[in-house]
Short mmCIF file of C-alpha atoms in Angstrom, two decimals:
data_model
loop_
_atom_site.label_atom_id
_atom_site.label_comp_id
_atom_site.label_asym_id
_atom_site.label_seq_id
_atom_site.Cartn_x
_atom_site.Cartn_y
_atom_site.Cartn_z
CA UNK A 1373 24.46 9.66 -28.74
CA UNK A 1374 21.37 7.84 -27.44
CA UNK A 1375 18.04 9.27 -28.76
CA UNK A 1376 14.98 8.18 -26.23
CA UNK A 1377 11.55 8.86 -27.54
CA UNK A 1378 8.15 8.64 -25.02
CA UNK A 1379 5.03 9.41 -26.06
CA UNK A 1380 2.65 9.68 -23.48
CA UNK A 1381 -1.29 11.10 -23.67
CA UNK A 1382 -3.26 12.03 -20.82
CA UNK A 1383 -7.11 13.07 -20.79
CA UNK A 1384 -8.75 14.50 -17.78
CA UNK A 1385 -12.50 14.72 -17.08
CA UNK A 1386 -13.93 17.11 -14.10
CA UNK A 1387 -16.86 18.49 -12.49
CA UNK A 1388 -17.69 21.16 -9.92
CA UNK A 1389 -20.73 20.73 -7.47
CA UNK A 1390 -21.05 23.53 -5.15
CA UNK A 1391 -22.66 21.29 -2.44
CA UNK A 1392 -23.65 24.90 -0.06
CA UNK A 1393 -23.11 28.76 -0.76
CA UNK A 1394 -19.61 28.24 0.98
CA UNK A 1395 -18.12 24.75 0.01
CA UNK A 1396 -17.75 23.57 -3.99
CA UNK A 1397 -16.64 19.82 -4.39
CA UNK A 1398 -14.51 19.11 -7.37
CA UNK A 1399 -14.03 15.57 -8.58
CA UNK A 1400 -12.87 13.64 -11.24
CA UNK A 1401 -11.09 11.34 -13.34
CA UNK A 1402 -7.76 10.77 -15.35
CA UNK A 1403 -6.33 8.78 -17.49
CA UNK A 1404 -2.59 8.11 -18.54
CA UNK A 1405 -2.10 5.99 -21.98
CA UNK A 1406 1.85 5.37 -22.24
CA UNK A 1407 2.99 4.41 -25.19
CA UNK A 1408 6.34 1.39 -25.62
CA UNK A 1409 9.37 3.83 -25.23
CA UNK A 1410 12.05 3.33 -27.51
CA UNK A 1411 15.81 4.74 -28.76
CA UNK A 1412 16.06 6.39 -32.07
CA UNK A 1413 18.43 3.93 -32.80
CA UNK A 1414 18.10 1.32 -30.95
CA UNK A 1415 21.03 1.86 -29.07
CA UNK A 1416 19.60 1.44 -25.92
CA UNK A 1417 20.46 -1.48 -22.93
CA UNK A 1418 18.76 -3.02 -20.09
CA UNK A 1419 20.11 -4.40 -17.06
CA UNK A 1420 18.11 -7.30 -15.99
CA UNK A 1421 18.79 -7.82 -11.95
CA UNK A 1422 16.78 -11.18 -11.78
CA UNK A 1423 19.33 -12.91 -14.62
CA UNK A 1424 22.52 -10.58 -13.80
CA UNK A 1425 22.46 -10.00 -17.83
CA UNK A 1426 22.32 -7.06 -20.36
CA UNK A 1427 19.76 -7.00 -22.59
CA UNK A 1428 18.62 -4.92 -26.03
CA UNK A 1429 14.85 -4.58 -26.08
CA UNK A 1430 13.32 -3.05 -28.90
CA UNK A 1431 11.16 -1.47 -26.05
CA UNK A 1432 12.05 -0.56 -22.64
CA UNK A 1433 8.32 -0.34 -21.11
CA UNK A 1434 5.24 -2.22 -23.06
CA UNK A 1435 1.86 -0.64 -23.55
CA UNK A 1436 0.33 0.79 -20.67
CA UNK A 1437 -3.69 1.39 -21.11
CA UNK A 1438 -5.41 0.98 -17.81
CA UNK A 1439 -3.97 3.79 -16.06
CA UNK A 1440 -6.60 5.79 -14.26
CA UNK A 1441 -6.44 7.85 -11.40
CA UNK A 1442 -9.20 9.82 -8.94
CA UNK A 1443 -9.12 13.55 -8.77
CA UNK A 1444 -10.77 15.08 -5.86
CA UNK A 1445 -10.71 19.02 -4.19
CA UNK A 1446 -12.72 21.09 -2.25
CA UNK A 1447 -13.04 24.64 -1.98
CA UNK A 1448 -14.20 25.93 2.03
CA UNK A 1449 -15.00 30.04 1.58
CA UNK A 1450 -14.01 30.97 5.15
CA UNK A 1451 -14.44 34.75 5.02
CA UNK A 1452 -15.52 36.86 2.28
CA UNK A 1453 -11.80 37.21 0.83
CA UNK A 1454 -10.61 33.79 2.75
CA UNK A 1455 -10.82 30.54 0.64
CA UNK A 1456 -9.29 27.36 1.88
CA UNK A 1457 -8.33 24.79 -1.47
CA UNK A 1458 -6.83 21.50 -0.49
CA UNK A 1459 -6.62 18.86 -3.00
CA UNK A 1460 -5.01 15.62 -4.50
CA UNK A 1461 -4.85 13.57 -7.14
#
């Protein structure tokens, strides 16, 4: 039975600014740090489409460290009890 292991950390960092009584701007960072996956017992097989050939990696992804990505939402109070939230990231 293959075993695949992943170990992946994220961190996030966020602030609110409430730009007017109505609108609050949120933005911010994150970052993904994924770590060289592997099999328990290193049982597991890539197929390489460039040489046509199966290979056994120790690893099937290397070290990946510069993974950041934006964060950015908004929050519009139309009404009293009417908020409008979009965001992304």
């Amino acid at each position: 039975m293959i075993q695949p292991r992943a170990h992946i950390a994220e961190f996030f960092v966020a602030d609110d600014w409430k730009v007017s009584p109505r609108l609050t701007l949120n933005i911010g960072v994150r970052y993904t740090l994924n770590f060289p996956s592997t099999e328990r017992h290193d049982q597991g097989a890539i197929f390489n489409l460039g040489t046509q050939v199966l290979e056994f990696p120790h690893t099937a992804r290397e070290l990946e460290c510069c993974d950041f990505g934006p964060r950015v939402g908004l929050a519009y109070r139309v009404g009293n009890n009417w908020w409008c939230v979009p965001a992304m990231g």
